[in-house]
PDB file of C-alpha atoms in Angstrom:
ATOM      1  CA  MET Z 139      42.153-100.016 150.744  1.00 89.00           C
ATOM      2  CA  ARG Z 140      40.066-103.000 149.696  1.00 89.00           C
ATOM      3  CA  ILE Z 141      38.188-102.722 146.387  1.00 92.00           C
ATOM      4  CA  ASP Z 142      34.816-103.386 148.012  1.00 90.00           C
ATOM      5  CA  LYS Z 143      35.369-100.683 150.600  1.00 91.00           C
ATOM      6  CA  TYR Z 144      36.666 -98.207 147.992  1.00 91.00           C
ATOM      7  CA  LEU Z 145      33.657 -98.586 145.661  1.00 91.00           C
ATOM      8  CA  TRP Z 146      31.354 -98.218 148.654  1.00 91.00           C
ATOM      9  CA  CYS Z 147      33.237 -95.124 149.900  1.00 91.00           C
ATOM     10  CA  VAL Z 148      33.006 -93.332 146.536  1.00 91.00           C
ATOM     11  CA  ARG Z 149      29.267 -94.071 146.382  1.00 89.00           C
ATOM     12  CA  TYR Z 150      29.039 -96.411 143.411  1.00 89.00           C
ATOM     13  CA  TYR Z 151      27.280 -99.030 145.522  1.00 89.00           C
ATOM     14  CA  LYS Z 152      24.872 -98.563 148.394  1.00 91.00           C
ATOM     15  CA  THR Z 153      26.347-101.315 150.577  1.00 90.00           C
ATOM     16  CA  ARG Z 154      29.618-103.205 150.750  1.00 89.00           C
ATOM     17  CA  ASN Z 155      27.671-106.426 150.386  1.00 93.00           C
ATOM     18  CA  MET Z 156      26.483-105.306 146.933  1.00 91.00           C
ATOM     19  CA  VAL Z 157      30.117-104.701 145.895  1.00 90.00           C
ATOM     20  CA  THR Z 158      31.112-108.112 147.236  1.00 92.00           C
ATOM     21  CA  GLU Z 159      28.374-109.776 145.165  1.00 92.00           C
ATOM     22  CA  ALA Z 160      29.510-107.899 142.050  1.00 90.00           C
ATOM     23  CA  CYS Z 161      33.091-109.060 142.641  1.00 90.00           C
ATOM     24  CA  LYS Z 162      31.952-112.658 143.067  1.00 91.00           C
ATOM     25  CA  LYS Z 163      30.116-112.412 139.726  1.00 90.00           C
ATOM     26  CA  ASN Z 164      33.365-111.232 138.063  1.00 90.00           C
ATOM     27  CA  GLN Z 165      31.875-107.828 137.247  1.00 89.00           C
ATOM     28  CA  VAL Z 166      34.771-105.857 138.778  1.00 92.00           C
ATOM     29  CA  THR Z 167      38.282-105.671 137.333  1.00 92.00           C
ATOM     30  CA  VAL Z 168      41.341-103.766 138.508  1.00 92.00           C
ATOM     31  CA  ASN Z 169      43.920-102.989 135.825  1.00 91.00           C
ATOM     32  CA  GLY Z 170      42.348-105.587 133.543  1.00 89.00           C
ATOM     33  CA  GLN Z 171      42.346-108.435 136.082  1.00 91.00           C
ATOM     34  CA  VAL Z 172      39.237-109.822 137.759  1.00 92.00           C
ATOM     35  CA  ALA Z 173      39.220-108.654 141.370  1.00 89.00           C
ATOM     36  CA  LYS Z 174      38.146-110.377 144.539  1.00 90.00           C
ATOM     37  CA  PRO Z 175      36.499-108.182 147.186  1.00 89.00           C
ATOM     38  CA  SER Z 176      39.719-108.158 149.224  1.00 90.00           C
ATOM     39  CA  LYS Z 177      41.881-106.856 146.339  1.00 90.00           C
ATOM     40  CA  GLU Z 178      43.867-103.784 147.416  1.00 92.00           C
ATOM     41  CA  VAL Z 179      43.572-100.653 145.280  1.00 92.00           C
ATOM     42  CA  PHE Z 180      46.115 -97.868 145.044  1.00 92.00           C
ATOM     43  CA  PRO Z 181      46.172 -94.446 143.370  1.00 92.00           C
ATOM     44  CA  THR Z 182      46.459 -94.670 139.546  1.00 91.00           C
ATOM     45  CA  ASP Z 183      44.657 -98.053 139.473  1.00 91.00           C
ATOM     46  CA  ARG Z 184      42.011 -98.351 136.759  1.00 93.00           C
ATOM     47  CA  ILE Z 185      38.776 -99.990 137.911  1.00 93.00           C
ATOM     48  CA  THR Z 186      36.186-101.316 135.464  1.00 92.00           C
ATOM     49  CA  PHE Z 187      32.820-102.614 136.630  1.00 91.00           C
ATOM     50  CA  ARG Z 188      29.351-103.187 135.228  1.00 87.00           C
ATOM     51  CA  LYS Z 189      26.464-101.470 136.993  1.00 85.00           C
ATOM     52  CA  ASP Z 190      23.005-100.450 135.730  1.00 81.00           C
ATOM     53  CA  GLN Z 191      23.752-101.794 132.233  1.00 82.00           C
ATOM     54  CA  ILE Z 192      26.768 -99.471 131.900  1.00 84.00           C
ATOM     55  CA  THR Z 193      30.408-100.505 132.005  1.00 88.00           C
ATOM     56  CA  GLN Z 194      31.867 -97.887 134.345  1.00 88.00           C
ATOM     57  CA  ILE Z 195      35.562 -97.032 134.037  1.00 92.00           C
ATOM     58  CA  ILE Z 196      37.198 -95.060 136.840  1.00 92.00           C
ATOM     59  CA  THR Z 197      40.746 -94.190 137.843  1.00 93.00           C
ATOM     60  CA  VAL Z 198      41.658 -94.011 141.524  1.00 92.00           C
ATOM     61  CA  LEU Z 199      43.101 -90.586 142.374  1.00 91.00           C
ATOM     62  CA  ASP Z 200      43.269 -90.900 146.151  1.00 90.00           C
ATOM     63  CA  ILE Z 201      42.114 -93.204 148.934  1.00 91.00           C
ATOM     64  CA  PRO Z 202      39.354 -91.808 151.222  1.00 90.00           C
ATOM     65  CA  GLU Z 203      39.429 -92.368 154.984  1.00 88.00           C
ATOM     66  CA  SER Z 204      35.761 -93.383 155.045  1.00 88.00           C
ATOM     67  CA  ARG Z 205      32.561 -92.938 152.990  1.00 89.00           C
ATOM     68  CA  VAL Z 206      32.502 -89.463 151.479  1.00 89.00           C
ATOM     69  CA  GLY Z 207      29.711 -87.066 150.565  1.00 90.00           C
ATOM     70  CA  ALA Z 208      28.447 -86.966 147.005  1.00 87.00           C
ATOM     71  CA  LYS Z 209      30.042 -83.557 146.372  1.00 90.00           C
ATOM     72  CA  LEU Z 210      33.500 -84.814 147.415  1.00 89.00           C
ATOM     73  CA  VAL Z 211      33.580 -87.972 145.295  1.00 89.00           C
ATOM     74  CA  ASP Z 212      35.469 -86.306 142.407  1.00 89.00           C
ATOM     75  CA  ILE Z 213      38.480 -85.772 144.671  1.00 90.00           C
ATOM     76  CA  TYR Z 214      38.998 -89.524 144.960  1.00 90.00           C
ATOM     77  CA  ARG Z 215      38.211 -90.783 141.468  1.00 90.00           C
ATOM     78  CA  LYS Z 216      38.269 -89.776 137.817  1.00 91.00           C
ATOM     79  CA  ASN Z 217      35.307 -91.005 135.769  1.00 88.00           C
ATOM     80  CA  GLU Z 218      36.450 -92.175 132.316  1.00 88.00           C
ATOM     81  CA  THR Z 219      33.172 -93.769 131.229  1.00 84.00           C
ATOM     82  CA  PRO Z 220      32.338 -92.700 127.653  1.00 85.00           C
ATOM     83  CA  GLN Z 221      29.339 -90.377 127.273  1.00 86.00           C
ATOM     84  CA  GLU Z 222      27.850 -92.731 124.655  1.00 86.00           C
ATOM     85  CA  ALA Z 223      27.204 -95.265 127.424  1.00 82.00           C
ATOM     86  CA  TYR Z 224      25.087 -92.768 129.366  1.00 82.00           C
ATOM     87  CA  ALA Z 225      23.257 -91.725 126.198  1.00 85.00           C
ATOM     88  CA  HIS Z 226      22.508 -95.379 125.417  1.00 83.00           C
ATOM     89  CA  LEU Z 227      21.123 -95.922 128.929  1.00 82.00           C
ATOM     90  CA  LYS Z 228      18.905 -92.848 128.588  1.00 83.00           C
ATOM     91  CA  LEU Z 229      17.517 -94.124 125.281  1.00 82.00           C
ATOM     92  CA  LEU Z 230      16.931 -97.548 126.784  1.00 78.00           C
ATOM     93  CA  LYS Z 231      14.942 -96.066 129.666  1.00 76.00           C
ATOM     94  CA  LEU Z 232      12.857 -93.928 127.312  1.00 74.00           C
ATOM     95  CA  SER Z 233      12.057 -96.898 125.088  1.00 71.00           C
ATOM     96  CA  LYS Z 234      10.916 -98.953 128.073  1.00 66.00           C
ATOM     97  CA  GLU Z 235       8.612 -96.181 129.269  1.00 61.00           C
ATOM     98  CA  HIS Z 236       6.711 -95.976 125.992  1.00 62.00           C
ATOM     99  CA  TYR Z 237       6.493 -99.689 125.269  1.00 61.00           C
ATOM    100  CA  ARG Z 238       3.455-101.580 126.472  1.00 60.00           C
ATOM    101  CA  LYS Z 239       2.040-104.627 124.749  1.00 61.00           C
ATOM    102  CA  SER Z 240      -1.641-104.483 123.993  1.00 57.00           C
ATOM    103  CA  GLY Z 241      -3.699-106.995 125.867  1.00 61.00           C
ATOM    104  CA  THR Z 242      -1.427-106.984 128.923  1.00 69.00           C
ATOM    105  CA  GLY Z 243      -4.221-106.003 131.276  1.00 72.00           C
ATOM    106  CA  ARG Z 244      -6.126-102.933 132.229  1.00 78.00           C
ATOM    107  CA  PRO Z 245      -4.941 -99.556 131.016  1.00 77.00           C
ATOM    108  CA  THR Z 246      -3.064 -97.528 133.566  1.00 81.00           C
ATOM    109  CA  LYS Z 247      -4.478 -94.266 134.856  1.00 87.00           C
ATOM    110  CA  LYS Z 248      -2.253 -92.354 132.431  1.00 85.00           C
ATOM    111  CA  ASP Z 249      -3.369 -94.584 129.534  1.00 82.00           C
ATOM    112  CA  ARG Z 250      -7.020 -93.913 130.414  1.00 84.00           C
ATOM    113  CA  ARG Z 251      -6.454 -90.160 130.507  1.00 88.00           C
ATOM    114  CA  ASP Z 252      -4.686 -90.285 127.139  1.00 85.00           C
ATOM    115  CA  ILE Z 253      -7.570 -92.276 125.631  1.00 83.00           C
ATOM    116  CA  ASP Z 254     -10.141 -89.840 127.065  1.00 85.00           C
ATOM    117  CA  GLU Z 255      -8.164 -86.857 125.783  1.00 84.00           C
ATOM    118  CA  TYR Z 256      -7.927 -88.399 122.312  1.00 77.00           C
ATOM    119  CA  GLY Z 257     -11.671 -89.090 122.304  1.00 74.00           C
ATOM    120  CA  ASN Z 258     -12.423 -85.507 123.371  1.00 76.00           C
ATOM    121  CA  GLU Z 259     -10.250 -84.143 120.546  1.00 73.00           C
ATOM    122  CA  ILE Z 260     -12.183 -86.180 117.950  1.00 70.00           C
ATOM    123  CA  TYR Z 261     -15.533 -85.117 119.442  1.00 64.00           C
ATOM    124  CA  GLU Z 262     -14.514 -81.424 119.373  1.00 68.00           C
ATOM    125  CA  GLU Z 263     -13.403 -81.692 115.716  1.00 66.00           C
ATOM    126  CA  GLU Z 264     -16.776 -83.176 114.767  1.00 64.00           C
ATOM    127  CA  ASP Z 265     -18.598 -80.291 116.498  1.00 65.00           C
ATOM    128  CA  GLU Z 266     -16.495 -77.734 114.615  1.00 64.00           C
ATOM    129  CA  ASP Z 267     -17.258 -79.391 111.264  1.00 61.00           C
ATOM    130  CA  GLY Z 268     -20.999 -79.327 111.971  1.00 61.00           C
ATOM    131  CA  ILE Z 269     -21.289 -83.086 111.960  1.00 57.00           C
ATOM    132  CA  ASN Z 270     -23.682 -84.226 114.650  1.00 53.00           C
TER     133      ASN Z 270
END
């Protein structure tokens, strides 16, 4: 089976065109060699590709007839991507969520609620202390 069709069948990419673009950008290798979209893959081949800022490493166990359901994907591939890569991606996403430069525009609705909540906490503390 072609590498583009295989990666599409085991649900790593949404469309075959996306796999083809990744192959053209030299992001997909089979057994350590850069692969063209038409490269044939066989069981025991080791595929390495970069997707979502993670270098995925998978081993082909079997060749599917067509695109398979998400629950059946593990029959056709073995995921050998280190867990540190997933942990790093999770940290990266968390850091992006909490980072916002000041002066980049209006506060979001969540920012406004946080500001209001903080102001209410200060106001309540002053009332408790008898300062007013």
